[in-house]
Tab-separated table of C-alpha atoms in Angstrom:
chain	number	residue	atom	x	y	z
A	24	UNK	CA	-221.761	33.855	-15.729
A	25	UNK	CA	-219.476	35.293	-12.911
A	26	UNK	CA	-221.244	37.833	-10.320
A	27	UNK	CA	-219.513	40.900	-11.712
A	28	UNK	CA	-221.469	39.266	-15.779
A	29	UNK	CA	-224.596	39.014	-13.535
A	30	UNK	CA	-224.283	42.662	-12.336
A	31	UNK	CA	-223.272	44.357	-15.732
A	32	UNK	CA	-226.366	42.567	-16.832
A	33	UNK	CA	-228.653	44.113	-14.154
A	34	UNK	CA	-228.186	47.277	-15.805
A	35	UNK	CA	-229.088	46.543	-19.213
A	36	UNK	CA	-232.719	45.946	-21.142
A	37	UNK	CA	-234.590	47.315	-18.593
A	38	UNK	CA	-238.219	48.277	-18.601
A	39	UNK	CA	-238.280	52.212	-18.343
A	40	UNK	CA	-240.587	52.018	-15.028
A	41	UNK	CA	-238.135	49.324	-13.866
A	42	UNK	CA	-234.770	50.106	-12.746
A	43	UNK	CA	-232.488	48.260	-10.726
A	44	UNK	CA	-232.936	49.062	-7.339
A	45	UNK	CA	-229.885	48.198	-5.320
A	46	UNK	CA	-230.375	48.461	-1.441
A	47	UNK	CA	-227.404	49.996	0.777
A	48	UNK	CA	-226.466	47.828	3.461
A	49	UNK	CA	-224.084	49.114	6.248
A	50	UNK	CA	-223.328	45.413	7.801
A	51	UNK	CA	-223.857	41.947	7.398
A	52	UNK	CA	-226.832	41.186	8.958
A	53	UNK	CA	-228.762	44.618	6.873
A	54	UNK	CA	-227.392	42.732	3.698
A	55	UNK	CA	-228.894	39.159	4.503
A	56	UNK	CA	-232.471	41.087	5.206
A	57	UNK	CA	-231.939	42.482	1.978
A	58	UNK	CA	-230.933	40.102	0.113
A	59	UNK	CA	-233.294	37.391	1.325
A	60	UNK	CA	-236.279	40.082	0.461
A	61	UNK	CA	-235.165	39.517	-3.416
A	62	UNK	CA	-232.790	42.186	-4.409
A	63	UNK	CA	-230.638	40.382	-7.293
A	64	UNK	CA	-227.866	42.810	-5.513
A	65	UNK	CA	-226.226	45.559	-2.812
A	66	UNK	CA	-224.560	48.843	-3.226
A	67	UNK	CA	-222.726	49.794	0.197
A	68	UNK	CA	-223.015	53.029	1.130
A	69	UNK	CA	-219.852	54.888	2.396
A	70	UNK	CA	-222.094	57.009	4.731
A	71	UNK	CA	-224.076	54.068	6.188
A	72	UNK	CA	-220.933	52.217	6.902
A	73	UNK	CA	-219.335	54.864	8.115
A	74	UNK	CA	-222.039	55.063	10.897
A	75	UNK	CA	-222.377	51.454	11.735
A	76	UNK	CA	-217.949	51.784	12.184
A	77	UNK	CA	-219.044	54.779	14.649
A	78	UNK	CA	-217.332	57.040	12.278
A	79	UNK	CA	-218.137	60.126	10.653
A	80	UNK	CA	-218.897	60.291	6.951
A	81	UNK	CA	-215.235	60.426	5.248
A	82	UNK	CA	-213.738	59.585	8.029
A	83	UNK	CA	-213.337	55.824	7.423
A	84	UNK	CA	-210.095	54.756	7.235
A	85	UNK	CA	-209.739	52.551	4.063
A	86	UNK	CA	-208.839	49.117	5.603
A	87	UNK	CA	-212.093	49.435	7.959
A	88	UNK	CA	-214.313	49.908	4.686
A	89	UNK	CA	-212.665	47.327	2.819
A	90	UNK	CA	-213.146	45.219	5.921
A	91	UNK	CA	-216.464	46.314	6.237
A	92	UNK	CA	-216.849	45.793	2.308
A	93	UNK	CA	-215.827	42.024	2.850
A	94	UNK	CA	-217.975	41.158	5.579
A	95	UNK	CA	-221.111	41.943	3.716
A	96	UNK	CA	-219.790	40.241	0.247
A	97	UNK	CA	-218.781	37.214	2.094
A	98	UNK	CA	-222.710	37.015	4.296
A	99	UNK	CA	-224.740	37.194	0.389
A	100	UNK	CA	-224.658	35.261	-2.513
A	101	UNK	CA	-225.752	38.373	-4.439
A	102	UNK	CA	-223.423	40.577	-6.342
A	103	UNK	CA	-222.052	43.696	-4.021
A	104	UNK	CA	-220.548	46.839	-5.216
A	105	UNK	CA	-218.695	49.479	-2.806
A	106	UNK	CA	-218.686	53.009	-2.243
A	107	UNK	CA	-214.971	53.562	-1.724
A	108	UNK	CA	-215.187	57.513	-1.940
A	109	UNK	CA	-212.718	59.216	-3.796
A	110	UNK	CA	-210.553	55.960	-3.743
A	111	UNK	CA	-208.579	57.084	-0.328
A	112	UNK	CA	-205.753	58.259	-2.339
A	113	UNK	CA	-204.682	54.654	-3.429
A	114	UNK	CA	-202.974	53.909	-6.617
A	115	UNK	CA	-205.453	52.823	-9.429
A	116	UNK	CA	-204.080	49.103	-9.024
A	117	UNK	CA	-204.017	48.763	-5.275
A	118	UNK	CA	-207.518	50.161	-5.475
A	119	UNK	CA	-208.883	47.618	-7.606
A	120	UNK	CA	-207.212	44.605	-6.493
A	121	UNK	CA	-208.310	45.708	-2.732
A	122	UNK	CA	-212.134	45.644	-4.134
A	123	UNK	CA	-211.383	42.326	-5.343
A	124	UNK	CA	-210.047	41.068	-2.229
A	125	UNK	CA	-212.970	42.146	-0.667
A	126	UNK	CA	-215.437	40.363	-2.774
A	127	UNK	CA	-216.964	43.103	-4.605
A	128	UNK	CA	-217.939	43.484	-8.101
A	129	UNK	CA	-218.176	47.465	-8.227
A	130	UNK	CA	-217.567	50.078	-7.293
A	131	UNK	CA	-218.736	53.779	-6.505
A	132	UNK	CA	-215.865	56.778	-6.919
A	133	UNK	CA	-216.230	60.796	-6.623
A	134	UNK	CA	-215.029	63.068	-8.305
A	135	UNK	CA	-214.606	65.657	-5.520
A	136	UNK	CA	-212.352	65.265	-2.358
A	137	UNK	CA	-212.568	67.339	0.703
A	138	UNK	CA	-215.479	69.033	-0.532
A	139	UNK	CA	-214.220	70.784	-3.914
A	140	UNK	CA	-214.231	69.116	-7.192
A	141	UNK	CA	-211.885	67.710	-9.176
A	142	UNK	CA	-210.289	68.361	-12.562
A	143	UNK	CA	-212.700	66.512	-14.668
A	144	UNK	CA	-209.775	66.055	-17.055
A	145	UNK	CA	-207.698	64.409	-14.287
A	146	UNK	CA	-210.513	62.762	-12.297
A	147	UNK	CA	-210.958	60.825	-16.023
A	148	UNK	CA	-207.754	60.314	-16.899
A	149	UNK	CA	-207.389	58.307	-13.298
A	150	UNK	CA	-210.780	56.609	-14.036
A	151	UNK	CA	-209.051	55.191	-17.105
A	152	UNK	CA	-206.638	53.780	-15.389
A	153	UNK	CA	-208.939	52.017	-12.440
A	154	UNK	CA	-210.202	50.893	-16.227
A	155	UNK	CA	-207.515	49.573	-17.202
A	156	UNK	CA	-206.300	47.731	-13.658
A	157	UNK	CA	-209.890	46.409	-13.650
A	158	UNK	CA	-210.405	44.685	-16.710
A	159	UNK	CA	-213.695	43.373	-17.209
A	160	UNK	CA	-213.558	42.453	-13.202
A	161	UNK	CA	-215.261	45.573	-11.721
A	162	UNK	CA	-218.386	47.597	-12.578
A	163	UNK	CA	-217.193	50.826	-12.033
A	164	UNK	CA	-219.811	53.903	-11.409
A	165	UNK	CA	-218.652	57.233	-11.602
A	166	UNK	CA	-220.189	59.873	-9.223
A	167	UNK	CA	-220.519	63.457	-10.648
A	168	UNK	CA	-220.419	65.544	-7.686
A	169	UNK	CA	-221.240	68.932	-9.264
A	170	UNK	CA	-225.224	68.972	-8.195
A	171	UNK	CA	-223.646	68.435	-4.148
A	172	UNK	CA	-220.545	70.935	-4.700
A	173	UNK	CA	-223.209	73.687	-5.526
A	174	UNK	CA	-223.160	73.858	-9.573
A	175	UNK	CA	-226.388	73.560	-10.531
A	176	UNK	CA	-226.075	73.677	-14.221
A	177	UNK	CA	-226.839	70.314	-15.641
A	178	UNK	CA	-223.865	70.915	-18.794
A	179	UNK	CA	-221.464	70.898	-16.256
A	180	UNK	CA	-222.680	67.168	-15.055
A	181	UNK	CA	-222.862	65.965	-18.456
A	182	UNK	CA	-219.013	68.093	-19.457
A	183	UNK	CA	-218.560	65.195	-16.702
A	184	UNK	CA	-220.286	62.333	-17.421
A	185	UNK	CA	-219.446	62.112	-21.122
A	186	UNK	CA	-215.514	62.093	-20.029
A	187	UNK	CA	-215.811	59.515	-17.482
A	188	UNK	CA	-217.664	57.296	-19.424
A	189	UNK	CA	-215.207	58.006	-22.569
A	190	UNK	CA	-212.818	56.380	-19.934
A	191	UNK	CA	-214.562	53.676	-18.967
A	192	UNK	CA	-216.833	54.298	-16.592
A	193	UNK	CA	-219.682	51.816	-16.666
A	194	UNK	CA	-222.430	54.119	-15.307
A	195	UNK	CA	-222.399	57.466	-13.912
A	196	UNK	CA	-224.050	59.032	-10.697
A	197	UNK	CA	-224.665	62.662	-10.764
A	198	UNK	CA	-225.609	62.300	-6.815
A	199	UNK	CA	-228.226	65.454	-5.790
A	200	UNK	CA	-229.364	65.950	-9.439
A	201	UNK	CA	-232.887	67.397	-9.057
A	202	UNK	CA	-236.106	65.042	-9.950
A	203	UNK	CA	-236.937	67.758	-12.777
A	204	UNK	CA	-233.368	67.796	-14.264
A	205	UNK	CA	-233.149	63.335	-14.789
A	206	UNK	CA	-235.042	63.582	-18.249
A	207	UNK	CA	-232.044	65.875	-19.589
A	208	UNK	CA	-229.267	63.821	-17.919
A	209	UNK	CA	-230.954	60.619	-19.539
A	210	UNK	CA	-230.985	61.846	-22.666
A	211	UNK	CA	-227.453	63.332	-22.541
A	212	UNK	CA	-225.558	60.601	-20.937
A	213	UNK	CA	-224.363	57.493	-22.964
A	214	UNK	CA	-225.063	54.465	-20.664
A	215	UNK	CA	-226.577	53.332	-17.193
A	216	UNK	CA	-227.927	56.533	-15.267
A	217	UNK	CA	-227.890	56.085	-11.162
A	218	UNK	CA	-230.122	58.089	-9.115
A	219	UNK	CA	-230.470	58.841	-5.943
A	220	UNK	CA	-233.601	58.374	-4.457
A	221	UNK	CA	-235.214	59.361	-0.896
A	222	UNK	CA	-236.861	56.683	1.614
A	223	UNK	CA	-240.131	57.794	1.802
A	224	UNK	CA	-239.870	60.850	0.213
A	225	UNK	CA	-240.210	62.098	-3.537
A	226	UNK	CA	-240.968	59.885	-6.595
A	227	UNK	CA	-240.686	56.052	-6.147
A	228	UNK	CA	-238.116	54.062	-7.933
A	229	UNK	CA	-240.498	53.251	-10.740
A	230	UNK	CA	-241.212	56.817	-11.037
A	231	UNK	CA	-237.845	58.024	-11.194
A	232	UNK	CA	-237.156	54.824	-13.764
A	233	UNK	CA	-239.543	56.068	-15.882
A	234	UNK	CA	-237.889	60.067	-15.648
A	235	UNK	CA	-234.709	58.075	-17.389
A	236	UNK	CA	-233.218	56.251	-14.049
A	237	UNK	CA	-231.290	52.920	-14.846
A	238	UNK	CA	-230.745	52.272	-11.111
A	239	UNK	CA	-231.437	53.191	-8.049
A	240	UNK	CA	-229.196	53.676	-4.295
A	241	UNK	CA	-230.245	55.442	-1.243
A	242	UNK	CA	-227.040	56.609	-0.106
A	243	UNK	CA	-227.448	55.950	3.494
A	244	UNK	CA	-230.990	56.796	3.657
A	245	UNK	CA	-231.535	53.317	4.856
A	246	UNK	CA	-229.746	53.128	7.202
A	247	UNK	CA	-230.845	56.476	8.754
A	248	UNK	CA	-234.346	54.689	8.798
A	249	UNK	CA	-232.814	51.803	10.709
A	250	UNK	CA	-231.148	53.968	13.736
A	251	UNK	CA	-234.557	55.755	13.482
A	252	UNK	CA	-237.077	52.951	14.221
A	253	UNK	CA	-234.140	51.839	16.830
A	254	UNK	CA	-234.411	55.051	18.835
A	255	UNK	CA	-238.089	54.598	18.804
A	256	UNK	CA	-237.299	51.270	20.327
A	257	UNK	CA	-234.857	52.340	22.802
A	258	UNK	CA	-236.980	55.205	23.346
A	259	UNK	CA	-240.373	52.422	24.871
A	260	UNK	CA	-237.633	50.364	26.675
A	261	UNK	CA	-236.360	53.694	28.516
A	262	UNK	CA	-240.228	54.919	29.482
């Protein structure tokens, strides 16, 4: 089975207290520690990348992702998907054979850009396209901004969620979505449910599987945790 077969896979037949937890590595050598503690596979986070380029988040110009994207592909032998924000204004094609070229098998896209949200009827009608570039070749995960962009009502996630993944969209991720609010987005949405879960903080992954998570990211939680312990470091060196 190829590694995007082995990644579609991941997200189906689960246990309900165990989703697929998919660690965010920002470089190479966060994705070999990660892979070599057992994860079957890696979600980059655009955040976490963004930091380890010395850039601020959405502020990564898109051949230093994709660059960054293909250094951590190329240093696993587990399946990688990207967070390639709202798609940096490429052309559906371009888009997906750059993923490709980078080695990964998915993908993360928004559907809000500078901030405000997009036409959900647009936003899906260019999802359908990525579709149809893509093929079977990329797992493609639709973020539903609306919790972030301050609408709180979960219809206007699922309004959302149900068109993306009428166009294709192999999972959706309504990022923010409060803990108490997963149950009624599980139950609502037709497919693989990501959620975003909290290092340290909040339920565990198995409790948030069993509120109706498929799979799990931290965003760049991880990485946060990483530059934290390091300035704790830096911080005994200095005294």
């Amino acid at each position: 089975m190829s590694k995007v077969g082995v990644f579609r896979a991941l997200h189906h037949g689960r246990a309900p207290d165990d989703p697929l937890v998919l660690p965010g590595p920002w470089d190479a050598a966060s994705a070999r520690v990660f892979a070599r503690a057992g994860f079957p596979a890696l979600a980059t986070p655009s955040a976490g990348v963004a930091a380890s380029l010395g850039y601020e988040d959405g502020r990564t110009p898109a051949d230093e992702m994709f660059a960054a994207v293909a250094r951590i592909a190329r240093a696993v032998d587990v399946p990688v998907s990207a967070d390639v924000e709202d798609g940096y204004g490429l052309a559906p094609g371009e888009l997906v054979e750059r993923l490709l070229a980078a080695g990964a098998v998915g993908c993360n896209l928004e559907d809000s850009t500078g901030g405000v949200l997009k036409d959900p009827h647009e936003h899906a009608a260019w999802l359908a396209e990525v579709r149809a570039a893509a093929g079977d070749r990329l797992f493609v995960n639709a973020r539903v901004d609306t919790f972030v962009r301050g609408v709180a009502d979960p219809d206007r996630a699922l309004e959302r969620a149900a068109l993306y993944v009428a166009a294709g969209a192999d999972c959706v991720y309504p990022i923010g979505a409060p803990v108490d609010v997963v149950p009624l987005l599980r139950s609502g949405v037709q497919g693989p449910v990501n959620v975003l879960a909290r290092p340290g903080e909040g339920p565990s992954p198995a409790e948030l599987g069993a509120l109706g998570a498929t799979r799990i990211t931290f965003g760049p939680g991880l990485q946060r945790r990483a530059e934290s312990a390091l300035r704790e470091i830096a911080a005994e060196l200095a005294e």
